[in-house]
Short mmCIF file of C-alpha atoms and ligand atoms in Angstrom, two decimals:
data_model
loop_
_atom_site.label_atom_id
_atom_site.label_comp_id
_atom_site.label_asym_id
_atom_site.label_seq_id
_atom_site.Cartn_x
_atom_site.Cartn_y
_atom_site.Cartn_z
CA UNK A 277 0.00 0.00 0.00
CA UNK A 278 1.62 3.65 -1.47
CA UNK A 279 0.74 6.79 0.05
CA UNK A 280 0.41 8.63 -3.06
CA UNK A 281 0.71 7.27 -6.55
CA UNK A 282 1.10 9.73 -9.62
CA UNK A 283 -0.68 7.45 -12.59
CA UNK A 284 0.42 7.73 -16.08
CA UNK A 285 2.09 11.49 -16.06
CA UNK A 286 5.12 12.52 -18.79
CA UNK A 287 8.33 11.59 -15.76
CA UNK A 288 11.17 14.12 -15.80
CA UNK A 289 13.12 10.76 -14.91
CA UNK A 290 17.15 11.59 -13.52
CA UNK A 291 18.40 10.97 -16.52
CA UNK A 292 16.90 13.63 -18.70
CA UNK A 293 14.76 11.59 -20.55
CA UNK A 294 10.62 11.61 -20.22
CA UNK A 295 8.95 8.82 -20.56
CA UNK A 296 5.03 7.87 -19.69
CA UNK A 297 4.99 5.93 -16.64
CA UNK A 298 3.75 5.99 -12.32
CA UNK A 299 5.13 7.21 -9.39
CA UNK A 300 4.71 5.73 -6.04
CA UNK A 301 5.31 7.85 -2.79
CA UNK A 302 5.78 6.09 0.62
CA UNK A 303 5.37 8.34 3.53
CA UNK A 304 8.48 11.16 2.49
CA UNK A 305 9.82 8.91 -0.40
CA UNK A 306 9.94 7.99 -3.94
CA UNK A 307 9.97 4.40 -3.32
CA UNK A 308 8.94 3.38 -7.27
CA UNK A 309 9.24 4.40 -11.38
CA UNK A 310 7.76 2.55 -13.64
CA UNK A 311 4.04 1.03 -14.10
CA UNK A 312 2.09 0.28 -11.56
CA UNK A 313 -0.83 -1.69 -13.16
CA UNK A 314 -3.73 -1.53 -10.05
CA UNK A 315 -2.21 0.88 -7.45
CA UNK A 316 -3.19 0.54 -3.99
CA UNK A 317 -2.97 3.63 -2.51
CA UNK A 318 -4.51 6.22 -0.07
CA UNK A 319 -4.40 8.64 -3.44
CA UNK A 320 -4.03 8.09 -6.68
CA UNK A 321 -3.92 11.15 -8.76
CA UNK A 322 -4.87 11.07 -12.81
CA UNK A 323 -1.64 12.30 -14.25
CA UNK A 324 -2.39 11.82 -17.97
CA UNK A 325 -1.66 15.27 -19.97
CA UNK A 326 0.62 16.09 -17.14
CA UNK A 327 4.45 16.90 -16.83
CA UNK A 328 5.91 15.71 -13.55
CA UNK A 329 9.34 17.57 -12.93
CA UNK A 330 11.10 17.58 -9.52
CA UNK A 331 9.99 20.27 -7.53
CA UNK A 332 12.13 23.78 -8.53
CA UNK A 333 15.23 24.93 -6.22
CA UNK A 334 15.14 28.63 -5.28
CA UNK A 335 18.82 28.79 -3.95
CA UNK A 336 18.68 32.47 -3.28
CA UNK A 337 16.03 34.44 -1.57
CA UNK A 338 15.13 37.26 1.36
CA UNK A 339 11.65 35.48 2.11
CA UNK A 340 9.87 38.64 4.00
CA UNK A 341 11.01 41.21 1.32
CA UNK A 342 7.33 40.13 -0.40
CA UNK A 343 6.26 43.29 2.10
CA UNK A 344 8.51 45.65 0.17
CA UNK A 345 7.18 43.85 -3.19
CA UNK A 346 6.91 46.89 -5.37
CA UNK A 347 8.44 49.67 -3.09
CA UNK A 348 11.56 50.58 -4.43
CA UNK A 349 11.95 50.10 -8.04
CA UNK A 350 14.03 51.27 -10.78
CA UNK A 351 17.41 52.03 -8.51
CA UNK A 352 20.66 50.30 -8.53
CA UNK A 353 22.06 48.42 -6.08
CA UNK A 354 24.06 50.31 -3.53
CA UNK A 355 21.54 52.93 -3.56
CA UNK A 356 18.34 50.66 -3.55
CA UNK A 357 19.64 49.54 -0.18
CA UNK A 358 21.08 52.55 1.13
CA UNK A 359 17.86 54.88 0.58
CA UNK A 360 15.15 52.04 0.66
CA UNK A 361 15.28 49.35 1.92
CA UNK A 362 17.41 49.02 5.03
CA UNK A 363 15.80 51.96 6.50
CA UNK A 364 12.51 50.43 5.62
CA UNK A 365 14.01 46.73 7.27
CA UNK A 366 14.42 48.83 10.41
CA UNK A 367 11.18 48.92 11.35
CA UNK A 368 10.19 44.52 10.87
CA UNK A 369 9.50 43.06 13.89
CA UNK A 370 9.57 39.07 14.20
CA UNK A 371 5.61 38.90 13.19
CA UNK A 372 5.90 41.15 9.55
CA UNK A 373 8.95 38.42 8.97
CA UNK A 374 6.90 35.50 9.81
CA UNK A 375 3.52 36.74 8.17
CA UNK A 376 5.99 37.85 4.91
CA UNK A 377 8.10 34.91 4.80
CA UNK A 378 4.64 32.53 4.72
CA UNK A 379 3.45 35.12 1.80
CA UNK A 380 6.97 34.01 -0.03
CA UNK A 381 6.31 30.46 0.38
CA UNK A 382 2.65 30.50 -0.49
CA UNK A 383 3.99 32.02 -4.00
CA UNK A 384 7.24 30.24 -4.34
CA UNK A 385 4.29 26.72 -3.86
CA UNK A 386 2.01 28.16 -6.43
CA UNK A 387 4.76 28.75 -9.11
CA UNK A 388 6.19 25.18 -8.55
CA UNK A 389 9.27 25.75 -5.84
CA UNK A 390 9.69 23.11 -3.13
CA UNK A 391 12.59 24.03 -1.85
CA UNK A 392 14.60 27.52 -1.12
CA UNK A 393 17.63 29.68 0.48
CA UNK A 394 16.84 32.23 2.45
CA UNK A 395 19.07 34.64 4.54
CA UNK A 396 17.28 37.08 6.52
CA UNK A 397 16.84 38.50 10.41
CA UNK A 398 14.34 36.85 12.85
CA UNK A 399 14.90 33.44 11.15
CA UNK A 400 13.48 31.40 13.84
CA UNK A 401 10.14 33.01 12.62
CA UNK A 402 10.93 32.12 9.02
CA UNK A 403 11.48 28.72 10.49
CA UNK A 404 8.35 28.76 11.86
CA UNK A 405 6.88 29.51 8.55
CA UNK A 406 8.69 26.73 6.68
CA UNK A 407 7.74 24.24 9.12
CA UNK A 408 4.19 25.04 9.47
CA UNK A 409 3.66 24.89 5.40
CA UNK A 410 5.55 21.50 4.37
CA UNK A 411 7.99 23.69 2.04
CA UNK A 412 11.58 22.51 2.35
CA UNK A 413 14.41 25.30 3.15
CA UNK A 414 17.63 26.44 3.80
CA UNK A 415 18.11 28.95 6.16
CA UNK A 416 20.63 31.41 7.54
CA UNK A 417 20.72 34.38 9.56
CA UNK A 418 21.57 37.27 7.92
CA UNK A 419 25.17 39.29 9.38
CA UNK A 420 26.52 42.49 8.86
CA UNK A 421 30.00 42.61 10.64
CA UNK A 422 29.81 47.23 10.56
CA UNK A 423 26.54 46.86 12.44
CA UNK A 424 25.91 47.12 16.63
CA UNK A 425 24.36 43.81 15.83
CA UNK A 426 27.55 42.46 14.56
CA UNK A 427 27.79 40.18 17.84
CA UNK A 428 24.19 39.72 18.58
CA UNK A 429 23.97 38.47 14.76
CA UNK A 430 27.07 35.95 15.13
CA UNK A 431 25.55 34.43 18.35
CA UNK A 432 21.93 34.15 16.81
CA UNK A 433 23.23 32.19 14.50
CA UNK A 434 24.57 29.82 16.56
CA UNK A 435 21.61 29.63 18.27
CA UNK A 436 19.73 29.32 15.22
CA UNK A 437 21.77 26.31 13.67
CA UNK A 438 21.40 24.36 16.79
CA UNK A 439 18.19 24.73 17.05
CA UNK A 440 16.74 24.14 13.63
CA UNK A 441 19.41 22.52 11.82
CA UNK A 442 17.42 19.32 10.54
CA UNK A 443 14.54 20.01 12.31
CA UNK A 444 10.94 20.70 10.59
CA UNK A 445 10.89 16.56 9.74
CA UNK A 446 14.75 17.14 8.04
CA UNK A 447 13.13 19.72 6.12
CA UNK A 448 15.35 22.46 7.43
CA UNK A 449 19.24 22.90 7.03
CA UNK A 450 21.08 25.87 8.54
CA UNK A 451 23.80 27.87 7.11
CA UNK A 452 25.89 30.75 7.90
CA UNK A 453 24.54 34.13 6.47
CA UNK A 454 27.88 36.73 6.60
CA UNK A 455 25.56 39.40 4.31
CA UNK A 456 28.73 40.63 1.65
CA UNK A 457 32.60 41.70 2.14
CA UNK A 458 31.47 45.61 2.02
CA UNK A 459 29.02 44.67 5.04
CA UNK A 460 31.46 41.93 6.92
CA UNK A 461 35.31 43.42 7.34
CA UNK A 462 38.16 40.52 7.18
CA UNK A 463 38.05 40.43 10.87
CA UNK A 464 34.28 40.08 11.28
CA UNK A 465 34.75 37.12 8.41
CA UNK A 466 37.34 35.47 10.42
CA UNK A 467 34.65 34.89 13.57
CA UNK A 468 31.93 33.52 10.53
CA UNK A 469 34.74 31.16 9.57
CA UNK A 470 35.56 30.10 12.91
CA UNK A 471 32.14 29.51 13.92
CA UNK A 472 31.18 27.50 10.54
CA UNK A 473 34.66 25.54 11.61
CA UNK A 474 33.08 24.60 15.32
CA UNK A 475 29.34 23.82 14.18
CA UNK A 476 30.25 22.74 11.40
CA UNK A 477 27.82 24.56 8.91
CA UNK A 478 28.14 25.97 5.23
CA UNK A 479 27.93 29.59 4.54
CA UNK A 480 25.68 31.65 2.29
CA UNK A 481 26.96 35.13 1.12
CA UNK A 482 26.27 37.87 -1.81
CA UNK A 483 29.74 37.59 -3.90
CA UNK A 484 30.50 39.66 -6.88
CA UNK A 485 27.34 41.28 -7.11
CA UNK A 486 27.97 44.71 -9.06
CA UNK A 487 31.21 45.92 -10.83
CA UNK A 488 31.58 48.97 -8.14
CA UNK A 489 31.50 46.23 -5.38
CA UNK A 490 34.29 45.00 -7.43
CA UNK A 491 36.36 48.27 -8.00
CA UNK A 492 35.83 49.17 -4.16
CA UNK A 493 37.48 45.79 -2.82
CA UNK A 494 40.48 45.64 -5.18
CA UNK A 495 40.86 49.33 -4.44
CA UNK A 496 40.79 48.54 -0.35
CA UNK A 497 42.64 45.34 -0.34
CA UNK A 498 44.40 45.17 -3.79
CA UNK A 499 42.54 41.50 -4.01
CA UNK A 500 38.81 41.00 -5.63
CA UNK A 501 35.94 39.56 -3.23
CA UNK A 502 36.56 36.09 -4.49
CA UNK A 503 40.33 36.11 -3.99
CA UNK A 504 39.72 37.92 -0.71
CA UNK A 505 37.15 35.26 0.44
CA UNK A 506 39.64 32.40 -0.29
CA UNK A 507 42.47 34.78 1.41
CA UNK A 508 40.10 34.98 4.73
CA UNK A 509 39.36 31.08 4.76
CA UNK A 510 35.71 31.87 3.84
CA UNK A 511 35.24 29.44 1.59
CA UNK A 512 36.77 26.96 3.27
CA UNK A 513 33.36 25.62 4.75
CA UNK A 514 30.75 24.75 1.59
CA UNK A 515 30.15 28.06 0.02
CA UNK A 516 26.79 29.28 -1.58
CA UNK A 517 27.71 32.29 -3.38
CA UNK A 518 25.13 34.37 -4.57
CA UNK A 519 25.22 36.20 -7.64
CA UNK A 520 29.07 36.42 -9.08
CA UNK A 521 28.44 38.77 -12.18
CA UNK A 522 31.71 40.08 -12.21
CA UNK A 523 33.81 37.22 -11.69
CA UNK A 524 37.02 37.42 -13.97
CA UNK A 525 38.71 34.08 -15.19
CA UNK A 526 41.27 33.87 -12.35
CA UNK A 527 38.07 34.16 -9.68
CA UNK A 528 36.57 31.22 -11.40
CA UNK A 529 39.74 29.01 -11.21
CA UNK A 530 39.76 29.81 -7.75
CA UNK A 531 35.38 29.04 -7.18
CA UNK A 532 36.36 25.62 -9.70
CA UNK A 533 39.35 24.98 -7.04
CA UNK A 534 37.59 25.58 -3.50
CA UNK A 535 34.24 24.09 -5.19
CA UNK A 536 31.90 27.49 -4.66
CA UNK A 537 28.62 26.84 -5.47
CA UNK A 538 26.70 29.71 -7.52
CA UNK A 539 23.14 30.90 -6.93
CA UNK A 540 22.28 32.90 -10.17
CA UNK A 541 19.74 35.38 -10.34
CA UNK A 542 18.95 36.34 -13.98
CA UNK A 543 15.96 38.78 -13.05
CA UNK A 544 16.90 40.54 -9.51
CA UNK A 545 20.53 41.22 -11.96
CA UNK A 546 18.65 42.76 -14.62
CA UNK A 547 16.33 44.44 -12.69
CA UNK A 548 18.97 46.60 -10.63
CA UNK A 549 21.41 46.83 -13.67
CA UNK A 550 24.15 44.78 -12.10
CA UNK A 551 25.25 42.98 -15.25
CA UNK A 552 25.31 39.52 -16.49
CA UNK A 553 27.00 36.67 -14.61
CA UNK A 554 29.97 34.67 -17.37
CA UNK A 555 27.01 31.58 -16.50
CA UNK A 556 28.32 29.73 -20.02
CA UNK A 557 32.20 29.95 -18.74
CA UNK A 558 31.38 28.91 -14.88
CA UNK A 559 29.34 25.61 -16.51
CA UNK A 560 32.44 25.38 -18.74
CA UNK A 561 34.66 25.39 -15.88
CA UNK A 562 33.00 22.65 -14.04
CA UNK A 563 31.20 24.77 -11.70
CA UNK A 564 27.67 23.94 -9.76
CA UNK A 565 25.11 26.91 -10.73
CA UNK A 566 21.90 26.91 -9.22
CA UNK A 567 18.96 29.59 -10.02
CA UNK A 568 17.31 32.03 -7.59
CA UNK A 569 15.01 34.43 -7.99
CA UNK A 570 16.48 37.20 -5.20
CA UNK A 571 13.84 38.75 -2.80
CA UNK A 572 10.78 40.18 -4.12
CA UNK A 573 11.64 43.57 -3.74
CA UNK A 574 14.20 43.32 -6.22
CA UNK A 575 12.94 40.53 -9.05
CA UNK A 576 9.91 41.18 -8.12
CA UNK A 577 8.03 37.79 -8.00
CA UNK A 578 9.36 34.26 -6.74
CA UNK A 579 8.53 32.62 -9.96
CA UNK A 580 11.31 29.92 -10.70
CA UNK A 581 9.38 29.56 -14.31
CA UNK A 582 9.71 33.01 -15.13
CA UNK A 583 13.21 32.70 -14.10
CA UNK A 584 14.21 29.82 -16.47
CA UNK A 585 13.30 31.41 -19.11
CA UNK A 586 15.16 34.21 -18.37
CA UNK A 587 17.98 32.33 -17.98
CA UNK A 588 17.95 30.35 -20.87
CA UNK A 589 17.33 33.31 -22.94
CA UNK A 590 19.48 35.77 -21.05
CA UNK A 591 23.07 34.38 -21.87
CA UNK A 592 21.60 33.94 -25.59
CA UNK A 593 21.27 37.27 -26.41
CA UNK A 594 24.53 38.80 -24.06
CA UNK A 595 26.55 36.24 -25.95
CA UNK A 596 25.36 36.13 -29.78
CA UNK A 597 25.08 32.57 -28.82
CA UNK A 598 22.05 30.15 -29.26
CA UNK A 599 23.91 27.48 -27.34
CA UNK A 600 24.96 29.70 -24.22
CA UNK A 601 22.31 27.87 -22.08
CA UNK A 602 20.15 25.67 -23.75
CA UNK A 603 16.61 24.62 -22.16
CA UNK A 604 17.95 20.84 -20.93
CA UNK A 605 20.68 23.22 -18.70
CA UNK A 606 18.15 25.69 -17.28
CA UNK A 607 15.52 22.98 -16.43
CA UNK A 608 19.04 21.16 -14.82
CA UNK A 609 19.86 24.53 -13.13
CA UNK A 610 16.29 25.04 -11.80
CA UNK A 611 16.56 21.48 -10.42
CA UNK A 612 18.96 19.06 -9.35
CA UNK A 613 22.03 21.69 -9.98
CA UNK A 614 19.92 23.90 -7.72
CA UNK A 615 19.65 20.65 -5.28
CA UNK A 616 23.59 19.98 -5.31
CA UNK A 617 23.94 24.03 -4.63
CA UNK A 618 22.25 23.83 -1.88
CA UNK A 619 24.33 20.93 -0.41
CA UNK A 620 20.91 18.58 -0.77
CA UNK A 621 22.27 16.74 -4.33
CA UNK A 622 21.23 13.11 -2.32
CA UNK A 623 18.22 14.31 -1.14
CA UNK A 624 15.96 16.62 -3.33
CA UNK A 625 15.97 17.75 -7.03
CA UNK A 626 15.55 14.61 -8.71
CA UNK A 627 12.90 11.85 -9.60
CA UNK A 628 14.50 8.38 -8.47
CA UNK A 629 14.12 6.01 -6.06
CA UNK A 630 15.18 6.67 -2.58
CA UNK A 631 15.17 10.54 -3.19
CA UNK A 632 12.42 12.97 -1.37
CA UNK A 633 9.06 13.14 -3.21
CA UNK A 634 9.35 16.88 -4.11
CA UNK A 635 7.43 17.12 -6.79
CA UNK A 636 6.05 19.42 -9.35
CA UNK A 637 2.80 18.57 -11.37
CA UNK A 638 2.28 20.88 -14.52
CA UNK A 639 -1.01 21.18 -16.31
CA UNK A 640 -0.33 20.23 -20.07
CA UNK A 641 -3.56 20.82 -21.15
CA UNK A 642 -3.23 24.26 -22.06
CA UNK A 643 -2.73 25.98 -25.84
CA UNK A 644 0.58 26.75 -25.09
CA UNK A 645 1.45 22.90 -24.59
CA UNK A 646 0.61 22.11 -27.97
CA UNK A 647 2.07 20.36 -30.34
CA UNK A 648 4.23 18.37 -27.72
CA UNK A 649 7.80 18.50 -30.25
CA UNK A 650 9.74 18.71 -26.49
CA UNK A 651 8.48 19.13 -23.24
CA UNK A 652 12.00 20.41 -21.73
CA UNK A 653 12.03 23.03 -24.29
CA UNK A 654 8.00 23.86 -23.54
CA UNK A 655 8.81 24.08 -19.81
CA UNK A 656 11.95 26.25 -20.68
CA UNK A 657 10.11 29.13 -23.19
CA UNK A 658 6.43 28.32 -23.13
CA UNK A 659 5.42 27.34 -19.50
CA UNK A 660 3.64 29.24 -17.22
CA UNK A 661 3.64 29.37 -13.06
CA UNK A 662 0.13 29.04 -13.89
CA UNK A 663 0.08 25.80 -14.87
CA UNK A 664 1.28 24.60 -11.74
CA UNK A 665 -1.48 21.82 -10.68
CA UNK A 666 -0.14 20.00 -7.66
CA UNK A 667 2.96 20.37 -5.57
CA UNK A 668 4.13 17.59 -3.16
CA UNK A 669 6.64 18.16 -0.79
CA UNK A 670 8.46 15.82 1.64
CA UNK A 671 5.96 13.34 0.76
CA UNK A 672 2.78 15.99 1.21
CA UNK A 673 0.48 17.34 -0.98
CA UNK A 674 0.74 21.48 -0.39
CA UNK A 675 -1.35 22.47 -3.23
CA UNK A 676 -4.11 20.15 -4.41
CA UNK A 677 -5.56 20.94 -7.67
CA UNK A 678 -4.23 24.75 -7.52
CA UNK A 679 -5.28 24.72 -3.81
CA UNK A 680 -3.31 25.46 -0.57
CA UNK A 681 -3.66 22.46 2.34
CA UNK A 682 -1.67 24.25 4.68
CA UNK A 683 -2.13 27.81 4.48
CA UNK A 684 -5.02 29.76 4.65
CA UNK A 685 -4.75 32.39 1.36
CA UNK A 686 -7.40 35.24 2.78
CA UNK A 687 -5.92 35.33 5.91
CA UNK A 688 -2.04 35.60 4.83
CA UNK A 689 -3.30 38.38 2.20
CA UNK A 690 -5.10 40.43 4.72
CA UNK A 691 -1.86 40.14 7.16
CA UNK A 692 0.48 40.48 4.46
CA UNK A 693 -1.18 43.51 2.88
CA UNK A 694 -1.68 45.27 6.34
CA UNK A 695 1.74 44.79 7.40
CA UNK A 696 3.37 45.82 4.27
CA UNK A 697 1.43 48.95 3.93
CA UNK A 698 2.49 49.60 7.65
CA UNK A 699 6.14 49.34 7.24
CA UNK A 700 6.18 51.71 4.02
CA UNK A 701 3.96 54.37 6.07
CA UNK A 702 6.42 53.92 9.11
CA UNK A 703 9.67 54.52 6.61
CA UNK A 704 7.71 58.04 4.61
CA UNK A 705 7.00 59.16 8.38
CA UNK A 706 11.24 59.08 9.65
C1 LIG B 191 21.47 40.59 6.24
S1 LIG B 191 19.99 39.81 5.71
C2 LIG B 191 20.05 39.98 3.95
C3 LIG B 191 20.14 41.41 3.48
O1 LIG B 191 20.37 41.38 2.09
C4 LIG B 191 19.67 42.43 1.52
N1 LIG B 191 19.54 42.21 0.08
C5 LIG B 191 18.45 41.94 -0.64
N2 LIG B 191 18.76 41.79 -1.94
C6 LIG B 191 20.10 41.97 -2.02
C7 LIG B 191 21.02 41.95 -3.06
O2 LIG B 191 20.65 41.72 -4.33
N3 LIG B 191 22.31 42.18 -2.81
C8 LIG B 191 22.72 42.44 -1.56
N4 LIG B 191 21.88 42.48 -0.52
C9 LIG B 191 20.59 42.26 -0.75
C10 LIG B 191 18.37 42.44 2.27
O3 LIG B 191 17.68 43.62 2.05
C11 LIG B 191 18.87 42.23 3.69
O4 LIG B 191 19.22 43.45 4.27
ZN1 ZN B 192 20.29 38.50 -2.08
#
C-alpha cells in the first residue's frame, strides 16, 4: 500500500529523458518508477496530460522582502539599499517576517518551488513559517559585521543552527549568512569562519554582485571579493555564493578549485542593472550553478518559471550565442544543480528512487502545450507558473488541484497587505 501514486504522467526521470509511466510515494519517499498496473494507494492522482518535474530549487532568496514587493523600483544596487530598503528593514519586527516569509512560500508553492535559500533577520520566525507549510528550506541568519548587531547576529546564528538545523521533519538545514565583504570586514569574516569551523555549517553570502562592489574591494585590499574570500578562509566551509556577475577568469579558477557553489539570479541582476554573470564559462569550468530568484523587492516575484526562461534566454542574447544555455541546462539549473547548490544533491531535485518526493505537477492541457515536439524546451520558453497543478513536498500534498492544504490564502493576504502597507507608512513618516 503507497501513500500517493502519480498514474500515467510525462516523468522528468534523472536521466533527462521523459517517458510515460507511475510514481509511487511512501510516507516522504519515492519508493517506485515505472508502471504500476492496479495501485493501492490512499491517493491516486490522474496524471495523464501532465508533466511531472522535480519540484524547482530557489537557492537564493530574502523570504519577507514580499512586504517591500513593489516599493523601491528602478534604482541600482548600492543605492536601492542605502535609501530604501534598510531603513525600511528597520522597522520589521519578528511577526511582519513570519507573516511575509509565509506570503513568499505560499507564492514560491504556487509557481512550482519546493525548496529555497533564504538569509534574513528573525529566522526562527521564518522557520516557523517553513515548518508550518511542508515547504523545504535552507536557512541562515543574515550578518553584517559594521553593524551594533555584529555580535548579537554571530551568536543568533549559533543559536539558530542548533536549534533548527534538521529540524521541521529534516526539512530544514542551517547555514551561515555573513551578508557581503562591504558589510562583513576581514576580521568580522574570520569569527563567521571560525564559527562554521566549530558547528560545522556551510555559509551563504552575496559575492561579486555589481562591478563597483568589485572596484571598491580591489581598491581597499588590492585583491577581488573572491580572492579575498579564499584569502580569509571563507570558503573553506561549503560556500553558496550568490550572484558572481563580475567574476574574472582567475576568480573562477579559484570558485572551480575551493568548489563554490553559484546561486544565479537572472531577473533581480537585470532588474537593478548589475550585469550579467559569465554563467556559459562557470558551466564550462565545471562549476555547480543553481537559479534564484532574489527577494521580491528586487525581481519582483518568486517565480522559478519566469526565471528559467530568463535564464535560458538571457546568456543567448549577451553572448550572440544560441547554445549559451540551452533549455535541458536551465531545467538542470532550476533542479537538481539547484539541489547539489544547496548541499541537498542526495536528497531533493531529482525523480528516483530513494530521493524525497518533491514534486512538481504541470497542467499540459493548455494551448501553449501544444504540439508536444519537447516538453523540456515547452517548460523552458512556453510554461507558465500558472500551470502549476499540484505540488508535493516531503511526501505531502501542499497544493491540491491549484489549492493550498496548509495555508489559509485570505488570511495571509489580509496580514500580508496590512503589514506591508504599515512598514512603508512607518519609513515616509522618519
Ligand atoms: C542581512 S539579511 C540579507 C540582506 O540582504 C539584503 N539584500 C536583498 N537583496 C540583495 C542583493 O541583491 N544584494 C545584496 N543584498 C541584498 C536584504 O535587504 C537584507 O538586508
Ligand atoms: Zn540577495
Amino acid at each position: 500500500m503507497f501513500n500517493i501514486v502519480l498514474k500515467g504522467g510525462d516523468v522528468l526521470g534523472a536521466d533527462g529523458q521523459i517517458r510515460q509511466t507511475d510514481i509511487a510515494i511512501s510516507g516522504s519517499i519515492i519508493t517506485q518508477i515505472g508502471t504500476i498496473p492496479e495501485p493501492q494507494a490512499n491517493r491516486v492522482i490522474d496524471c495523464r496530460n501532465k508533466l511531472i518535474v522535480p519540484g524547482f530549487v530557489n537557492t537564493h532568496t530574502h523570504a519577507a522582502m514580499t512586504l517591500f514587493r513593489s516599493y523601491a523600483d528602478d534604482m541600482m544596487l548600492m543605492d536601492w539599499l542605502q535609501t530604501k530598503i534598510w531603513p525600511a528593514e528597520a522597522n520589521l519586527t519578528s511577526e511582519d517576517v513570519y507573516w511575509g516569509t509565509l506570503l513568499a512560500i505560499a507564492e514560491m508553492i504556487k509557481s512550482g518551488t519546493t525548496c529555497f535559500a533564504d538569509m534574513y533577520f528573525f529566522m526562527p520566525d521564518v522557520a516557523k513559517a517553513v515548518a508550518e507549510s511542508g515547504i523545504r528550506a535552507v536557512l541562515s541568519r543574515g550578518m553584517a559585521g559594521v553593524t551594533p548587531s555584529a555580535n548579537q547576529a554571530l551568536a543568533e546564528s549559533e543559536s539558530f543552527y542548533n536549534e533548527w538545523h534538521n529540524a521541521g521533519d529534516g526539512r530544514i538545514t542551517v547555514m551561515l549568512g555573513p551578508h557581503a565583504p562591504y558589510t562583513c570586514p576581514p576580521d568580522y569574516l574570520k569569527k563567521v569562519t571560525a564559527l562554521a569551523g566549530k558547528l560545522g555549517a556551510e555559509i551563504h553570502i552575496h559575492l561579486s554582485e555589481t562591478a563597483g562592489e568589485v572596484a571598491d574591494c580591489t581598491k581597499q585590499y588590492n585583491k577581488s571579493p573572491i580572492a579575498l574570500m579564499q584569502e580569509l578562509g571563507v570558503l573553506d566551509h561549503g560556500t553558496l555564493a550568490a550572484h558572481c556577475v563580475h567574476v574574472s577568469p582567475e576568480d573562477i579558477a579559484i570558485m572551480k578549485e575551493k568548489g563554490v557553489r553559484v546561486a544565479h539570479n537572472p531577473g533581480s541582476n537585470m532588474k537593478l542593472a548589475s550585469g550579467v554573470a559569465p554563467i556559459p564559462q562557470m558551466l564550462q569550468a565545471g562549476i555547480c550553478v543553481g537559479l534564484g530568484t532574489d527577494g521580491a523587492a528586487s525581481n519582483n516575484n518568486l517565480d522559478m518559471v519566469e526565471e528559467l526562461r530568463l535564464v535560458a534566454t538571457l546568456h543567448k542574447v549577451h553572448g550572440l550565442d544560441p547554445l549559451a544555455v540551452p533549455a535541458k541546462a536551465a531545467v538542470d539549473m532550476a533542479t537538481v544543480q539547484g539541489a547539489k547548490a544547496l548541499g541537498l544533491g542526495q536528497v531533493t531535485g531529482q525523480l528516483e528512487t530513494g530521493y524525497k518526493a518533491d514534486i512538481t505537477i504541470f497542467d499540459m492541457q493548455q494551448p501553449h502545450w501544444h504540439p508536444r515536439h519537447d516538453r523540456i524546451s515547452l517548460l523552458a520558453y512556453a510554461a507558465s507558473a500558472h500551470d502549476v497543478h499540484t505540488v508535493i513536498v516531503d511526501g505531502k500534498i501542499l497544493l491540491d488541484n491549484r489549492q493550498f492544504t496548509t495555508i489559509d490564502q485570505e488570511q495571509l493576504f489580509a496580514e500580508a497587505d496590512r503589514r506591508g502597507m504599515q512598514l512603508v507608512k512607518k519609513s515616509h513618516t522618519k
